[in-house]
Coordinates of C-alpha atoms in Angstrom, one line a residue:
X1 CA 15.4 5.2 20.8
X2 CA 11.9 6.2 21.2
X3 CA 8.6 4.9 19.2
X4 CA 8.5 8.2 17.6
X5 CA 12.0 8.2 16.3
X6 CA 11.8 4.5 15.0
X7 CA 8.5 5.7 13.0
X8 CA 9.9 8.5 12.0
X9 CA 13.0 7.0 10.7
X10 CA 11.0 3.9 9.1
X11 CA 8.7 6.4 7.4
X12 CA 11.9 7.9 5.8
X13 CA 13.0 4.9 4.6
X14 CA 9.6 4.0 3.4
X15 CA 9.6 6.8 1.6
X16 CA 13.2 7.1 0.2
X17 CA 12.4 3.5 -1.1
X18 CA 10.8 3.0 -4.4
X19 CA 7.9 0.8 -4.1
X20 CA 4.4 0.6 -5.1
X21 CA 1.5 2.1 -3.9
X22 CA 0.3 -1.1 -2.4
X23 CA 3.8 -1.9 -1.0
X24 CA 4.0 1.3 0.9
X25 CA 0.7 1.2 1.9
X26 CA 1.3 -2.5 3.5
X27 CA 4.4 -1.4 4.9
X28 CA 2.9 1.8 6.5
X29 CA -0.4 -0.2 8.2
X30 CA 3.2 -3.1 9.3
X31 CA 4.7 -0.1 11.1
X32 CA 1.3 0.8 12.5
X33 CA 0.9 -2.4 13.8
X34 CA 4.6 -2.5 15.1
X35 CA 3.7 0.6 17.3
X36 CA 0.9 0.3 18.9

């Protein structure tokens, strides 16, 4: 599994997921951080 697919799928999930604003937001810049 590439990067791209992982964020992709993580981003999904982020998204299917319902949090707050802030949650997402922290989750998002944890992914970011994850992938570099």
């Amino acid at each position: 599994m590439s990067n791209a697919e992982v964020i992709r799928i993580l981003n999904d999930l982020v998204g299917n997921l319902d949090l707050s604003f802030k949650q997402r937001e922290a989750l998002s810049w944890a992914i970011a951080k994850l992938t570099k």
